[in-house]
Amino acid sequence: MKKLFLFILKLTLLISLSQADTLDECINTYEIGNLENAEILCIKALEENPKSFETNFTLSLIYHTIGNNEKALEFAKKMEELSISFDDYISSYNQIGTIYGYLGNKKQEFIYLEKNLKIAKKIGNRDIIGVSLDNIGNYYYNMQNLHKAKKFYLESLNYKTDKLSIAITYNSLAILYNHLHDKKSIAYSKKALLFAKEVNNPLYYANYLLFLSTIYINNQQYNLAKPLLLQTLQISQDNQMSNTHRQALKYLNIIYKNENTHSSIQNISYIL
């Protein structure tokens, strides 16, 4: 009887370790930007453990990144159902609010963003407060209230300590100032690149390179844009980031075309 119990215990531990390995592989694959393989791995992890908060979260992030926000919302709602801790609810509310924004439901978006900020302040986590303020800034940016958006972005920097999170805010400010045709967009874009490079995150670093290159292309500064795009191509190829790779090729083709024809180009819109 004792041997049977030990065998069952050992088998249970092996299954748990196998499930954890699949989830870790899924998350790691997502973080390097290999979204197609990450989706496959996360679906496998979800089959192994349907009640995993982390797996549902990662799948929601994947579908949001590839633009399937209806599917992303489905997994985000599942996150809310599975939430236990304050941290879980913060992640859930943030994700749901963000997705509602992309789906055009502004009322629901703001409700969840306010819920998120309220809990963040309750637990007193400075980085989470910063992210919550960032998200409200994104809300106002999408509502074309750039003055309020800038206010929340700048306020978020007073709370943040995480370097990647700071990079995200700098990139948001770069996009905002680019919208205003203000040269500050280049300075903030370079700050975002610096912090993304420091934390060695190829997904964000490559996309920030891509954004800065679009600013240079719009200014017809092709000599500054081209090396950034070539660097983006190398990073996206090394990390199997197919979407970023395609965008970089597209912008390089624009440069080569305009270097040959010397014709003017339409402004490129880029949002991460």
Tab-separated table of C-alpha atoms in Angstrom:
chain	number	residue	atom	x	y	z
A	1	MET	CA	0.000	0.000	0.000
A	2	LYS	CA	2.826	2.357	0.889
A	3	LYS	CA	4.576	1.602	-2.411
A	4	LEU	CA	1.358	2.326	-4.328
A	5	PHE	CA	0.967	5.660	-2.532
A	6	LEU	CA	4.569	6.634	-3.324
A	7	PHE	CA	4.077	5.635	-6.964
A	8	ILE	CA	0.939	7.794	-7.255
A	9	LEU	CA	2.698	10.697	-5.538
A	10	LYS	CA	5.671	10.394	-7.886
A	11	LEU	CA	3.380	10.215	-10.925
A	12	THR	CA	1.468	13.300	-9.753
A	13	LEU	CA	4.712	15.235	-9.303
A	14	LEU	CA	5.901	14.205	-12.778
A	15	ILE	CA	2.625	15.370	-14.356
A	16	SER	CA	2.826	18.684	-12.463
A	17	LEU	CA	6.412	19.205	-13.591
A	18	SER	CA	5.467	18.394	-17.188
A	19	GLN	CA	2.630	20.935	-17.080
A	20	ALA	CA	4.949	23.557	-15.600
A	21	ASP	CA	7.547	22.884	-18.317
A	22	THR	CA	4.939	23.392	-21.073
A	23	LEU	CA	3.732	26.654	-19.491
A	24	ASP	CA	7.296	27.948	-19.027
A	25	GLU	CA	8.110	27.128	-22.643
A	26	CYS	CA	4.911	28.842	-23.768
A	27	ILE	CA	5.725	32.035	-21.811
A	28	ASN	CA	9.373	32.087	-22.907
A	29	THR	CA	8.398	31.622	-26.560
A	30	TYR	CA	5.900	34.489	-26.290
A	31	GLU	CA	8.468	36.776	-24.670
A	32	ILE	CA	10.932	36.388	-27.554
A	33	GLY	CA	8.166	37.258	-30.025
A	34	ASN	CA	7.634	33.831	-31.625
A	35	LEU	CA	3.855	34.131	-31.449
A	36	GLU	CA	2.877	31.207	-33.693
A	37	ASN	CA	4.802	28.649	-31.659
A	38	ALA	CA	3.782	30.332	-28.404
A	39	GLU	CA	0.108	29.895	-29.313
A	40	ILE	CA	0.612	26.162	-29.986
A	41	LEU	CA	2.473	25.659	-26.706
A	42	CYS	CA	-0.056	27.641	-24.663
A	43	ILE	CA	-3.002	25.710	-26.092
A	44	LYS	CA	-1.197	22.513	-25.087
A	45	ALA	CA	-0.560	23.957	-21.600
A	46	LEU	CA	-4.240	24.913	-21.325
A	47	GLU	CA	-5.307	21.376	-22.221
A	48	GLU	CA	-3.061	20.116	-19.421
A	49	ASN	CA	-4.443	22.631	-16.913
A	50	PRO	CA	-7.559	24.600	-18.010
A	51	LYS	CA	-7.645	26.509	-14.703
A	52	SER	CA	-4.168	27.990	-15.047
A	53	PHE	CA	-4.364	31.759	-14.632
A	54	GLU	CA	-0.918	32.218	-16.257
A	55	THR	CA	-1.817	30.179	-19.356
A	56	ASN	CA	-5.082	32.070	-19.924
A	57	PHE	CA	-3.187	35.338	-19.409
A	58	THR	CA	-0.486	34.451	-21.936
A	59	LEU	CA	-3.047	33.319	-24.515
A	60	SER	CA	-4.924	36.590	-24.073
A	61	LEU	CA	-1.662	38.495	-24.630
A	62	ILE	CA	-0.860	36.431	-27.738
A	63	TYR	CA	-4.263	36.950	-29.371
A	64	HIS	CA	-4.212	40.648	-28.501
A	65	THR	CA	-0.755	41.002	-30.068
A	66	ILE	CA	-1.839	39.350	-33.331
A	67	GLY	CA	-5.031	41.456	-33.442
A	68	ASN	CA	-7.648	38.828	-32.551
A	69	ASN	CA	-9.157	40.850	-29.725
A	70	GLU	CA	-12.424	38.901	-29.514
A	71	LYS	CA	-10.404	35.794	-28.684
A	72	ALA	CA	-8.130	37.824	-26.390
A	73	LEU	CA	-11.173	39.061	-24.445
A	74	GLU	CA	-12.446	35.491	-24.023
A	75	PHE	CA	-9.239	34.480	-22.237
A	76	ALA	CA	-9.069	37.759	-20.295
A	77	LYS	CA	-12.563	37.128	-18.913
A	78	LYS	CA	-11.410	33.661	-17.904
A	79	MET	CA	-8.514	35.323	-16.065
A	80	GLU	CA	-11.021	37.392	-14.072
A	81	GLU	CA	-12.945	34.217	-13.138
A	82	LEU	CA	-9.739	32.540	-11.964
A	83	SER	CA	-8.427	35.560	-10.023
A	84	ILE	CA	-7.633	34.986	-6.354
A	85	SER	CA	-5.105	37.621	-5.291
A	86	PHE	CA	-4.976	41.401	-5.767
A	87	ASP	CA	-2.232	40.854	-8.339
A	88	ASP	CA	-4.512	38.518	-10.314
A	89	TYR	CA	-7.333	41.056	-10.357
A	90	ILE	CA	-4.981	43.853	-11.391
A	91	SER	CA	-3.691	41.804	-14.332
A	92	SER	CA	-7.249	40.798	-15.284
A	93	TYR	CA	-8.731	44.305	-15.090
A	94	ASN	CA	-5.805	45.765	-16.992
A	95	GLN	CA	-6.060	43.189	-19.772
A	96	ILE	CA	-9.850	43.397	-20.066
A	97	GLY	CA	-9.800	47.200	-20.103
A	98	THR	CA	-7.096	47.291	-22.753
A	99	ILE	CA	-8.950	44.852	-25.013
A	100	TYR	CA	-12.271	46.673	-24.644
A	101	GLY	CA	-10.427	49.759	-25.854
A	102	TYR	CA	-9.261	47.991	-29.008
A	103	LEU	CA	-12.810	46.692	-29.560
A	104	GLY	CA	-14.157	50.245	-29.350
A	105	ASN	CA	-16.139	49.810	-26.118
A	106	LYS	CA	-14.860	52.931	-24.372
A	107	LYS	CA	-17.312	52.793	-21.477
A	108	GLN	CA	-16.267	49.297	-20.406
A	109	GLU	CA	-12.618	50.142	-21.017
A	110	PHE	CA	-12.645	53.072	-18.586
A	111	ILE	CA	-14.613	51.110	-15.954
A	112	TYR	CA	-11.932	48.403	-15.867
A	113	LEU	CA	-9.044	50.877	-15.972
A	114	GLU	CA	-10.456	52.712	-12.944
A	115	LYS	CA	-10.945	49.390	-11.107
A	116	ASN	CA	-7.332	48.580	-11.845
A	117	LEU	CA	-5.962	51.888	-10.527
A	118	LYS	CA	-8.106	51.648	-7.376
A	119	ILE	CA	-6.689	48.221	-6.442
A	120	ALA	CA	-3.132	49.291	-7.350
A	121	LYS	CA	-3.350	52.236	-4.944
A	122	LYS	CA	-4.897	50.015	-2.272
A	123	ILE	CA	-1.940	47.620	-2.244
A	124	GLY	CA	0.576	50.449	-2.718
A	125	ASN	CA	2.723	48.836	-5.435
A	126	ARG	CA	4.426	51.746	-7.194
A	127	ASP	CA	5.135	49.927	-10.463
A	128	ILE	CA	1.558	48.683	-10.741
A	129	ILE	CA	0.254	52.190	-10.017
A	130	GLY	CA	2.541	53.420	-12.812
A	131	VAL	CA	1.191	50.860	-15.272
A	132	SER	CA	-2.386	51.721	-14.290
A	133	LEU	CA	-1.725	55.415	-14.922
A	134	ASP	CA	-0.127	54.465	-18.249
A	135	ASN	CA	-3.245	52.613	-19.304
A	136	ILE	CA	-5.468	55.584	-18.503
A	137	GLY	CA	-3.019	57.675	-20.542
A	138	ASN	CA	-3.534	55.259	-23.443
A	139	TYR	CA	-7.296	55.657	-23.016
A	140	TYR	CA	-7.090	59.439	-23.335
A	141	TYR	CA	-4.643	59.157	-26.244
A	142	ASN	CA	-7.104	57.007	-28.164
A	143	MET	CA	-9.848	59.533	-27.327
A	144	GLN	CA	-7.594	62.204	-28.915
A	145	ASN	CA	-7.243	64.033	-25.589
A	146	LEU	CA	-3.489	64.349	-25.877
A	147	HIS	CA	-3.112	66.837	-23.042
A	148	LYS	CA	-4.633	64.410	-20.517
A	149	ALA	CA	-2.763	61.477	-22.053
A	150	LYS	CA	0.564	63.243	-21.594
A	151	LYS	CA	-0.353	64.136	-17.990
A	152	PHE	CA	-0.971	60.476	-17.083
A	153	TYR	CA	2.130	59.216	-18.936
A	154	LEU	CA	4.379	61.682	-17.132
A	155	GLU	CA	2.734	60.938	-13.781
A	156	SER	CA	3.327	57.206	-14.310
A	157	LEU	CA	7.080	57.799	-14.608
A	158	ASN	CA	7.068	59.162	-11.046
A	159	TYR	CA	6.047	55.716	-9.795
A	160	LYS	CA	7.838	53.256	-12.066
A	161	THR	CA	11.085	51.480	-11.209
A	162	ASP	CA	10.917	48.563	-13.678
A	163	LYS	CA	13.080	49.410	-16.694
A	164	LEU	CA	10.947	47.687	-19.327
A	165	SER	CA	7.842	49.382	-17.963
A	166	ILE	CA	9.653	52.739	-18.123
A	167	ALA	CA	10.614	51.967	-21.737
A	168	ILE	CA	6.941	51.410	-22.589
A	169	THR	CA	5.990	54.826	-21.160
A	170	TYR	CA	8.792	56.564	-23.047
A	171	ASN	CA	7.607	54.907	-26.246
A	172	SER	CA	4.036	56.066	-25.553
A	173	LEU	CA	5.319	59.635	-25.143
A	174	ALA	CA	7.308	59.249	-28.375
A	175	ILE	CA	4.138	58.217	-30.225
A	176	LEU	CA	2.194	61.110	-28.672
A	177	TYR	CA	4.786	63.734	-29.637
A	178	ASN	CA	5.093	62.206	-33.104
A	179	HIS	CA	1.335	62.692	-33.473
A	180	LEU	CA	1.902	66.357	-32.618
A	181	HIS	CA	4.800	66.546	-35.143
A	182	ASP	CA	7.051	67.521	-32.240
A	183	LYS	CA	10.773	66.685	-32.363
A	184	LYS	CA	10.578	65.489	-28.751
A	185	SER	CA	9.308	62.206	-30.241
A	186	ILE	CA	12.867	61.312	-31.293
A	187	ALA	CA	14.300	61.986	-27.821
A	188	TYR	CA	11.634	59.865	-26.114
A	189	SER	CA	12.001	57.111	-28.705
A	190	LYS	CA	15.745	56.943	-28.013
A	191	LYS	CA	15.056	56.726	-24.274
A	192	ALA	CA	12.653	53.833	-24.875
A	193	LEU	CA	15.320	52.056	-26.930
A	194	LEU	CA	17.942	52.547	-24.235
A	195	PHE	CA	15.814	50.986	-21.491
A	196	ALA	CA	14.588	48.114	-23.708
A	197	LYS	CA	18.189	47.322	-24.600
A	198	GLU	CA	19.266	47.381	-20.941
A	199	VAL	CA	16.735	44.688	-20.027
A	200	ASN	CA	17.675	42.688	-23.136
A	201	ASN	CA	14.111	42.358	-24.452
A	202	PRO	CA	14.353	41.676	-28.216
A	203	LEU	CA	10.603	41.990	-28.851
A	204	TYR	CA	10.309	45.533	-27.512
A	205	TYR	CA	13.755	46.621	-28.679
A	206	ALA	CA	13.071	45.553	-32.280
A	207	ASN	CA	9.671	47.252	-32.325
A	208	TYR	CA	11.087	50.462	-30.859
A	209	LEU	CA	13.792	50.434	-33.538
A	210	LEU	CA	11.017	50.035	-36.068
A	211	PHE	CA	9.066	52.992	-34.679
A	212	LEU	CA	12.081	55.314	-34.632
A	213	SER	CA	12.835	54.332	-38.226
A	214	THR	CA	9.317	55.431	-39.268
A	215	ILE	CA	9.941	58.862	-37.758
A	216	TYR	CA	13.116	59.183	-39.818
A	217	ILE	CA	11.357	57.928	-42.952
A	218	ASN	CA	8.578	60.495	-42.537
A	219	ASN	CA	11.301	63.154	-42.262
A	220	GLN	CA	12.968	61.631	-45.349
A	221	GLN	CA	16.074	60.952	-43.275
A	222	TYR	CA	16.651	57.631	-44.989
A	223	ASN	CA	20.318	57.450	-43.983
A	224	LEU	CA	19.226	57.354	-40.308
A	225	ALA	CA	16.322	54.957	-40.837
A	226	LYS	CA	18.159	52.331	-42.893
A	227	PRO	CA	20.641	51.075	-40.228
A	228	LEU	CA	17.820	50.831	-37.680
A	229	LEU	CA	15.768	48.709	-40.070
A	230	LEU	CA	18.721	46.472	-40.901
A	231	GLN	CA	19.254	45.947	-37.170
A	232	THR	CA	15.541	45.190	-36.772
A	233	LEU	CA	15.746	42.594	-39.543
A	234	GLN	CA	18.632	40.839	-37.814
A	235	ILE	CA	16.938	40.786	-34.398
A	236	SER	CA	13.588	39.636	-35.801
A	237	GLN	CA	15.285	36.905	-37.829
A	238	ASP	CA	17.314	35.667	-34.843
A	239	ASN	CA	14.198	35.537	-32.659
A	240	GLN	CA	11.690	34.314	-35.282
A	241	MET	CA	9.615	37.507	-35.081
A	242	SER	CA	7.825	37.193	-38.420
A	243	ASN	CA	5.475	40.205	-38.118
A	244	THR	CA	8.282	42.581	-37.169
A	245	HIS	CA	10.465	41.135	-39.924
A	246	ARG	CA	7.758	41.791	-42.543
A	247	GLN	CA	7.283	45.390	-41.372
A	248	ALA	CA	11.010	46.091	-41.486
A	249	LEU	CA	11.203	44.748	-45.049
A	250	LYS	CA	8.220	46.880	-46.018
A	251	TYR	CA	9.847	50.061	-44.713
A	252	LEU	CA	13.195	49.209	-46.329
A	253	ASN	CA	11.398	48.835	-49.648
A	254	ILE	CA	9.896	52.301	-49.144
A	255	ILE	CA	13.384	53.702	-48.564
A	256	TYR	CA	14.881	52.006	-51.632
A	257	LYS	CA	11.968	53.132	-53.777
A	258	ASN	CA	12.223	56.750	-52.676
A	259	GLU	CA	16.006	56.834	-52.905
A	260	ASN	CA	15.648	55.828	-56.547
A	261	THR	CA	12.714	58.043	-57.495
A	262	HIS	CA	13.277	60.967	-55.088
A	263	SER	CA	9.495	61.187	-54.729
A	264	SER	CA	7.656	62.221	-51.600
A	265	ILE	CA	6.044	59.564	-49.430
A	266	GLN	CA	2.926	59.404	-47.319
A	267	ASN	CA	3.367	59.531	-43.575
A	268	ILE	CA	3.702	56.094	-42.009
A	269	SER	CA	1.470	55.327	-39.043
A	270	TYR	CA	2.991	52.992	-36.512
A	271	ILE	CA	1.573	51.845	-33.185
A	272	LEU	CA	3.018	49.014	-31.118
